[in-house]
XYZ file of C-alpha atoms in Angstrom:
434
model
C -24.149 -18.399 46.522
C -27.615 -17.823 46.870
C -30.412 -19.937 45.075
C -31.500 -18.368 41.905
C -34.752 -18.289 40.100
C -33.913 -17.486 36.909
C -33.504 -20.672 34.671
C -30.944 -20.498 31.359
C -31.985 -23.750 29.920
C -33.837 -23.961 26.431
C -37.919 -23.348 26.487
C -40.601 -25.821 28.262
C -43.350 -27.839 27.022
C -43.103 -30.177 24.709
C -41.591 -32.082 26.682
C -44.278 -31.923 29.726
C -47.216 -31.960 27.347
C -46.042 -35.196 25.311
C -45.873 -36.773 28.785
C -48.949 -35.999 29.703
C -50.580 -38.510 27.396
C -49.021 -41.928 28.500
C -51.358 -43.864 30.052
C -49.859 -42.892 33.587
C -51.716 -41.399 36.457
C -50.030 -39.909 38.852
C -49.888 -41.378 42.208
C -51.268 -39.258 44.912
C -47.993 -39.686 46.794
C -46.260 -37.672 43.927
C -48.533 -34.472 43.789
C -51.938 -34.454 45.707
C -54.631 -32.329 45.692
C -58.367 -31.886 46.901
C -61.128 -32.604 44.839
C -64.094 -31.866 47.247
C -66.490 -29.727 45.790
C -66.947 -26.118 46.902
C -69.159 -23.102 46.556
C -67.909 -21.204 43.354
C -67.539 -17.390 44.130
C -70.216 -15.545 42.164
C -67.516 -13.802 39.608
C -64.328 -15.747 39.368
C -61.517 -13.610 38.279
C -58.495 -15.414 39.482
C -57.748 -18.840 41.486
C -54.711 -19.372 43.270
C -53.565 -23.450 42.838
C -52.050 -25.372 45.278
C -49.178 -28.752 45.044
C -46.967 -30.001 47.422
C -43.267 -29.654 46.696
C -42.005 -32.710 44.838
C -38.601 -34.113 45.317
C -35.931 -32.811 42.534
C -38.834 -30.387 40.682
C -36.629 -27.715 39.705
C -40.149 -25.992 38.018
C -43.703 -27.105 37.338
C -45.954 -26.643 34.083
C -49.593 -25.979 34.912
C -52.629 -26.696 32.777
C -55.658 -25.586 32.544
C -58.500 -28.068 30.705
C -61.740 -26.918 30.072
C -63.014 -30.281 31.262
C -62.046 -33.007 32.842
C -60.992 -34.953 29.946
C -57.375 -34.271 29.444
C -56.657 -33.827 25.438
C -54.386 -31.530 23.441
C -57.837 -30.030 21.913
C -59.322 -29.511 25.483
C -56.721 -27.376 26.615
C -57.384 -23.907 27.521
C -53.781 -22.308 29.132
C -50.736 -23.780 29.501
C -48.321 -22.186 32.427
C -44.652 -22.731 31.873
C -41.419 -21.953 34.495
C -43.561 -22.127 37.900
C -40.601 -21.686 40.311
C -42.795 -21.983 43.333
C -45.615 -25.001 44.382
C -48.496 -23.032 43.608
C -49.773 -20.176 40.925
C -51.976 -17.641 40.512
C -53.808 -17.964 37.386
C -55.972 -15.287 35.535
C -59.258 -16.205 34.646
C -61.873 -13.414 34.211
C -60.990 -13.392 30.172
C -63.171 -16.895 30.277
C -66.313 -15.245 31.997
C -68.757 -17.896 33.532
C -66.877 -21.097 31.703
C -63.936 -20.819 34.304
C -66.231 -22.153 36.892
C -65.830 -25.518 35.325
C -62.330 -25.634 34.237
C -59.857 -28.562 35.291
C -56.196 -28.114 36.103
C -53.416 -30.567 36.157
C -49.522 -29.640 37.465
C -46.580 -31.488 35.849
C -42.860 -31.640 37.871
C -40.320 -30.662 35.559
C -36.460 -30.839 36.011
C -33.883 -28.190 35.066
C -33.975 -28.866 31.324
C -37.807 -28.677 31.517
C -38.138 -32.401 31.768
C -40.464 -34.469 33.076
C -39.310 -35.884 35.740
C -42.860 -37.296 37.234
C -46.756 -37.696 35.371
C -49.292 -34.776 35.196
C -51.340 -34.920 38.292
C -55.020 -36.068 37.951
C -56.907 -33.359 36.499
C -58.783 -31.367 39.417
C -62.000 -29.109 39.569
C -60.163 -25.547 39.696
C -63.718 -24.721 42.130
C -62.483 -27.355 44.545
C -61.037 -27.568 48.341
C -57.266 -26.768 48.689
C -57.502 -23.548 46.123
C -57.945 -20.144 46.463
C -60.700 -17.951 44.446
C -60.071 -13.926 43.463
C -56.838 -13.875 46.388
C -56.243 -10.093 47.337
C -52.465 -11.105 48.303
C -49.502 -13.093 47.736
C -49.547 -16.528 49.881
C -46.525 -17.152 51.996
C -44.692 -20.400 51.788
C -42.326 -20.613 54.149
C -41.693 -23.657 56.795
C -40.296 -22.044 59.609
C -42.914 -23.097 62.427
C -41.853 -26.703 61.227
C -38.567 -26.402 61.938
C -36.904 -27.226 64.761
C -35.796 -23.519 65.188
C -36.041 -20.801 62.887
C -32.684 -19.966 61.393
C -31.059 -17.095 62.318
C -31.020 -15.495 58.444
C -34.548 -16.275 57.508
C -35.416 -16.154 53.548
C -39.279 -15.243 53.294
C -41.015 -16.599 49.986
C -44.065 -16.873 48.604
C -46.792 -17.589 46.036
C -46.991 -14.277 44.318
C -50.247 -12.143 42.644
C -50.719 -13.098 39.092
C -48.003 -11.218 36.903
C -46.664 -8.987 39.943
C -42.811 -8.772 39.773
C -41.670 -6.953 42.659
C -43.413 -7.127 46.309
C -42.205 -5.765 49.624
C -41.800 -7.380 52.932
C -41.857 -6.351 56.153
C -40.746 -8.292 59.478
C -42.380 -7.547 62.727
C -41.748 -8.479 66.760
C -44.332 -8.799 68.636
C -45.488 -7.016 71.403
C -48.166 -6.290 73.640
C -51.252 -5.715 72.295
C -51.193 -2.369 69.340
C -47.449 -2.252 70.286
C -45.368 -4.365 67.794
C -42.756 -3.076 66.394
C -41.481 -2.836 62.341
C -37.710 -4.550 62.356
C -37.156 -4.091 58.941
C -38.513 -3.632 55.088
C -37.204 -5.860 52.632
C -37.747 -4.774 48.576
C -37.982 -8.318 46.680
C -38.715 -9.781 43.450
C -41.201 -12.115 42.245
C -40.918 -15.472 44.796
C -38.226 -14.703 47.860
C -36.000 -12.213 49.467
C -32.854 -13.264 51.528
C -32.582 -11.116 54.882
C -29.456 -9.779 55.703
C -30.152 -8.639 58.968
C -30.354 -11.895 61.437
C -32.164 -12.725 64.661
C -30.425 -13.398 67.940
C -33.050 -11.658 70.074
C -35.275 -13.744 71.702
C -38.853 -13.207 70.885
C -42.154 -13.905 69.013
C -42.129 -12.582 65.118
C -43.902 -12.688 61.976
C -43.437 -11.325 58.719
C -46.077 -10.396 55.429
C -45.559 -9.604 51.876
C -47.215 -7.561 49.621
C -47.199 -7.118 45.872
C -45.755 -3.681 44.612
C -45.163 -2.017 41.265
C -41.203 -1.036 40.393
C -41.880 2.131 41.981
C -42.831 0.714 45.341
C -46.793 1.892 45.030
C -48.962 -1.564 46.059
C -51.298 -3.477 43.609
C -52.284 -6.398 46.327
C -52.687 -6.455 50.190
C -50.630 -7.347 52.796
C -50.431 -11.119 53.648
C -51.461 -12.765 55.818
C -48.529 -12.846 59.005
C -46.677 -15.741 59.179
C -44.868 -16.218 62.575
C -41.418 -17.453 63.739
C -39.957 -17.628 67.436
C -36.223 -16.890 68.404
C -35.757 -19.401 71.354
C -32.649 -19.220 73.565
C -29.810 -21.039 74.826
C -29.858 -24.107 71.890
C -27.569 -26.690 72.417
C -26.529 -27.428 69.542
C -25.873 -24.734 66.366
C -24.094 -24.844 63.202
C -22.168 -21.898 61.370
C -21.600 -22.305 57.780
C -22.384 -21.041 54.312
C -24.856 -21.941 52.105
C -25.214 -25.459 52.150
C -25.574 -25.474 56.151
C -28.395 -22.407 55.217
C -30.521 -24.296 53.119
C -32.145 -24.591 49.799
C -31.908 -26.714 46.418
C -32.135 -27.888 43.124
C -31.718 -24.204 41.854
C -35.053 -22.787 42.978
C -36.267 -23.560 46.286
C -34.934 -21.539 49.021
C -34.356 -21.971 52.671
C -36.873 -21.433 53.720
C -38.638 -24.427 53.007
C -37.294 -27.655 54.833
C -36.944 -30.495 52.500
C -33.466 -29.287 51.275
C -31.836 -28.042 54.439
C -29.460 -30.980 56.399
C -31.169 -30.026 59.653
C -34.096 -31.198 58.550
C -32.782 -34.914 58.888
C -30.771 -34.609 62.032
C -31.930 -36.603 63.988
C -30.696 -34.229 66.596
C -31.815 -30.550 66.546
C -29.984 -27.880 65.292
C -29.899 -24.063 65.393
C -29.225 -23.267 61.541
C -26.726 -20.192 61.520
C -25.871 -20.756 57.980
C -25.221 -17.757 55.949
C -25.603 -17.965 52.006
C -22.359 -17.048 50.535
C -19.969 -16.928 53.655
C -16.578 -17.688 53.431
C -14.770 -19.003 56.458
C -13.365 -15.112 57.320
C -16.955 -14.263 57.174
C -18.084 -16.872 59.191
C -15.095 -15.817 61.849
C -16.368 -11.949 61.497
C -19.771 -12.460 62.781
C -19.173 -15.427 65.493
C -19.628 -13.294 68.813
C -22.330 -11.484 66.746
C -24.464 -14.549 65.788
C -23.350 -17.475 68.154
C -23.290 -16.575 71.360
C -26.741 -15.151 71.946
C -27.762 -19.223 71.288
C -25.044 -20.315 73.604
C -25.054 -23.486 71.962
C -22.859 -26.918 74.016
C -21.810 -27.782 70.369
C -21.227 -26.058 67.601
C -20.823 -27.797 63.849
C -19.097 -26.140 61.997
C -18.930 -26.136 58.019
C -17.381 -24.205 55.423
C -14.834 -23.306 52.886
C -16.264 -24.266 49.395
C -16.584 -20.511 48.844
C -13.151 -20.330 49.416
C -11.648 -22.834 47.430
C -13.771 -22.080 44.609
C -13.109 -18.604 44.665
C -9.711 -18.791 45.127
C -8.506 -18.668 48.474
C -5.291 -20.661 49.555
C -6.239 -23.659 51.736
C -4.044 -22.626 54.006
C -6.147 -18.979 54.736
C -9.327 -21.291 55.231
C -7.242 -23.373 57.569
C -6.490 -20.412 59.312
C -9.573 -19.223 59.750
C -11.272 -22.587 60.557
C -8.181 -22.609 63.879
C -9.476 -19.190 64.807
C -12.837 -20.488 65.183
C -12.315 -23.155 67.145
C -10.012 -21.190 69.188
C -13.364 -18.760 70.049
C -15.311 -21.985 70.477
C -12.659 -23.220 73.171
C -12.537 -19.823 74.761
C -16.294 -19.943 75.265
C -16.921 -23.185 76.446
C -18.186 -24.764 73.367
C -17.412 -27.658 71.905
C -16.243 -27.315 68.179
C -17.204 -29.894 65.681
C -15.993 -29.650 62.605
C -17.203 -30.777 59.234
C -15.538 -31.755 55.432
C -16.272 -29.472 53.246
C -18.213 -30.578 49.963
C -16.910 -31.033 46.218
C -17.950 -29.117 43.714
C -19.763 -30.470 40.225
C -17.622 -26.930 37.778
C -19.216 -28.895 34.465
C -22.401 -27.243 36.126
C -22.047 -23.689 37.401
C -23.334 -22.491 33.900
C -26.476 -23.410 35.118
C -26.679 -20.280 37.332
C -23.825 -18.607 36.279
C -21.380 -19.644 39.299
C -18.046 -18.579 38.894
C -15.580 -21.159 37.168
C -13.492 -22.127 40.306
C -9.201 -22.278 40.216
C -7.762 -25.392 38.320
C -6.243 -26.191 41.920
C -9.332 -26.318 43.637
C -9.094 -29.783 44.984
C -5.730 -29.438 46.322
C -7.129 -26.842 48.267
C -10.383 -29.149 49.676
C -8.035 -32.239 50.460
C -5.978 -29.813 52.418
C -8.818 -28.250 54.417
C -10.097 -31.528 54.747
C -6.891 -33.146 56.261
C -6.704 -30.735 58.469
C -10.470 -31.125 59.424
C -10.263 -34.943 60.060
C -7.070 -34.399 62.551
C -9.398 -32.268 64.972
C -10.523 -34.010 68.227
C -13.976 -33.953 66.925
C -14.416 -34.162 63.108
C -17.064 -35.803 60.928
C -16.603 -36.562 57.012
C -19.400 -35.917 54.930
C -17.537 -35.035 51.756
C -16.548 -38.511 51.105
C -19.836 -40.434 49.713
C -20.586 -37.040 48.372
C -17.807 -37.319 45.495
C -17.402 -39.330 41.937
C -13.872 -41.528 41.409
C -13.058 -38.116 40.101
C -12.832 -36.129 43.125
C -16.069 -34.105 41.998
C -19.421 -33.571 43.721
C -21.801 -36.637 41.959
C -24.287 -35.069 39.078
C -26.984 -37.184 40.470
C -26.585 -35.357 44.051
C -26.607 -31.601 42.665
C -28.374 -29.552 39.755
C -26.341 -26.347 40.025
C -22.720 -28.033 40.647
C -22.402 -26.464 44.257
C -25.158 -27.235 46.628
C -26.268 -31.015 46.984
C -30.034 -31.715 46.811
C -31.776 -33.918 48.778
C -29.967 -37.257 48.868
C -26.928 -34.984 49.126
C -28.398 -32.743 52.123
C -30.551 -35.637 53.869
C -27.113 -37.669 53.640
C -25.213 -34.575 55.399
C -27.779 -34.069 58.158
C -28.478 -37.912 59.007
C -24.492 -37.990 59.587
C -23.715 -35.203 61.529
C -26.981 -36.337 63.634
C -26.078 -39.683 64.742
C -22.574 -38.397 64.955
C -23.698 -36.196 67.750
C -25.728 -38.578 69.499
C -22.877 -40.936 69.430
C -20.338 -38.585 70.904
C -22.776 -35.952 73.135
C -25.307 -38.042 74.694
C -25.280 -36.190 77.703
C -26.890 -33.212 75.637
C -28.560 -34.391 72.819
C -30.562 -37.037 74.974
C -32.786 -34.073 76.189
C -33.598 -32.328 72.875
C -36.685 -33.448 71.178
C -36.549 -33.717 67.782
C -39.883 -32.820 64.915
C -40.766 -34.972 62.607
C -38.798 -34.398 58.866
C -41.150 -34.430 55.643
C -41.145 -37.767 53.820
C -39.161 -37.144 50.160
């Protein structure tokens, strides 16, 4: 399952702008931003805003004040379903005024709740924001990371009102001699790639905003880079919640939602958004060995209890693995696969799983605790019913941060208790604070 952007709950605002008014600054922790003064551009036509991500936003409401002094009456533009942190706003309808607008951002939750104040309002002329942008902004974390994943999803900030865009991946070369890997055709915020990256090498990628017919209205980005580093000692293969991603709309691509983030050991990410465990066997030769990982954690099989395959197939398919691990001088880990939260899935339009589907998890999961090395994650994961807790996911399927920061811490110290030897030499970056 792959995150999706589109949001089926009823219409935003009240509920954001009603907020707004308690006597409740926001603390700088929540949502910063600069206020330093800077030299307005002589003809302001557009200004690109920027927020960090906050913690469980599923979307943001922006804004826009004419002053400073934040009342219904001063309010010039309000900017519902922002799916990324940061928006492009049109201004050259205002003329001259725009120079001395304000701007305020408000974290929303899936049913377009508040789930934190407005932000201060800020100068929209001030330090952290871009003025008349000629391109979309990239967003992605991947330098941060302790590797870049294998199946990189590229995302963005797009152009004001552009609904399609284009990407392109490059590896470098020597100088005027890189070389195009591939073209990707995307919508408005993020594109999944398909193709993945065991070559070792220096890349970067850009994004462009294009009309439905492919003919651009922005320029190209600019290049973000990520390196494919080889061997790495430790890797794990899974689906979607080993790729990455969260509370409906952020991808993988940023950090604070992927479990490797908060290992404190670190891990090659060779998730794959929707795999099944006979898709995960398919491409093992294909996408682990090039890392020739020590250890390799290994998690999946929601998509195929969910969708209806026999616990039994998974098992299967979970011995074959191992049995290629073995056979190649890794060491297999294994992990419990997740609950799922059905009461949810019409969120995104998931699939309603079998009515069996937990006979199917427990006996994955019994035969994932009886391997030599095993580590249960599913456990604090799940209600007294047997389902994935509400307060850990927003789609049903993938856990969110406590969920995925839970996941990752566990699996980490598991692997420093059990492979000292090799995870006493990695050095770890630092994970973003929630």
């Amino acid at each position: 399952m792959k995150y999706r952007r589109k949001i089926t709950g009823r219409l935003l605002g009240a509920a954001c702008l009603a907020f707004s008014f308690i006597s409740m600054p926001m603390a700088s922790a929540s949502v910063p931003g600069e206020t330093a003064a800077v030299q307005a551009p002589a003809y302001l036509s557009s200004a690109r805003l920027h927020w960090p991500v906050v913690t469980g936003a599923v979307q943001y409401q922006v804004v826009i004040l004419k002053s400073a002094e934040d009342t219904p009456a001063n309010i010039v533009k309000t900017i519902d379903q922002v799916f990324t942190n940061g928006v492009e706003v049109r201004l050259s309808a205002y003329g001259e005024a725009a120079k001395s607008y304000y701007w305020k951002v408000c974290p929303l939750d899936y049913q377009g709740k508040a789930i934190g104040p407005f932000s201060t309002p800020k100068p929209i002329v001030s330090a952290g924001n871009d003025f008349n942008p000629t391109a979309p902004e990239p967003t992605t974390e991947f330098n941060q990371m302790d590797y870049a994943p294998v199946y990189p999803v590229y995302s963005w900030i797009p152009t004001a009102d552009a609904k399609h865009h284009e990407v392109q991946v490059w590896r470098k070369g020597t100088v005027g001699s890189d070389t195009l890997v591939r073209t990707l055709h995307a919508d408005e915020y993020d594109v999944y790639e398909d193709g993945g990256y065991t070559s070792p090498g220096s890349y970067y990628w850009r994004v462009r905003a294009v009309t439905s017919y492919g003919t651009p209205i922005s320029d190209w980005s600019p290049r973000s880079s990520f390196e494919v580093t080889t061997p790495t000692p430790v890797a794990a293969l899974g689906d979607s919640i080993t790729h990455g991603g969260g509370v409906i709309s952020v991808p993988p691509g940023y950090m604070r939602y992927d479990w490797e983030t908060y290992s404190p050991v670190p891990v090659k990410n060779i998730g794959f958004s929707g795999n099944t465990t006979d898709a995960m066997l398919e491409r093992f030769e294909r996408d682990v060995l090039p890392f020739q990982p020590n250890v390799l954690v290994i998690m999946g099989g929601v998509n195929d209890y969910r969708g209806g395959t026999l616990g039994w197939t998974t098992v299967q398919n979970l011995e074959a693995i191992r049995d290629k691990c073995l056979a190649y001088g890794i060491i297999p880990v294994f992990a419990t696969v997740t609950p799922i939260q059905p009461a949810l899935f019409s969120r995104t339009g998931i699939e309603t799983p079998p009515s069996d589907w937990k006979i199917h998890q427990t006996y994955i999961n019994d035969w994932i605790l009886r391997q030599k090395y095993a580590v249960d994650v599913s456990t604090m994961l799940t209600d007294a019913d047997g389902y994935l807790r509400r307060d850990y996911t927003t789609d049903g399927l993938h856990p969110d941060y406590f969920g995925k920061r839970y996941i990752g811490e566990t699996i980490g110290h598991y692997l420093m208790n059990h492979f000292s030897w090799i995870t006493s030499k990695l050095k770890k970056k630092t994970a973003p604070e929630p």
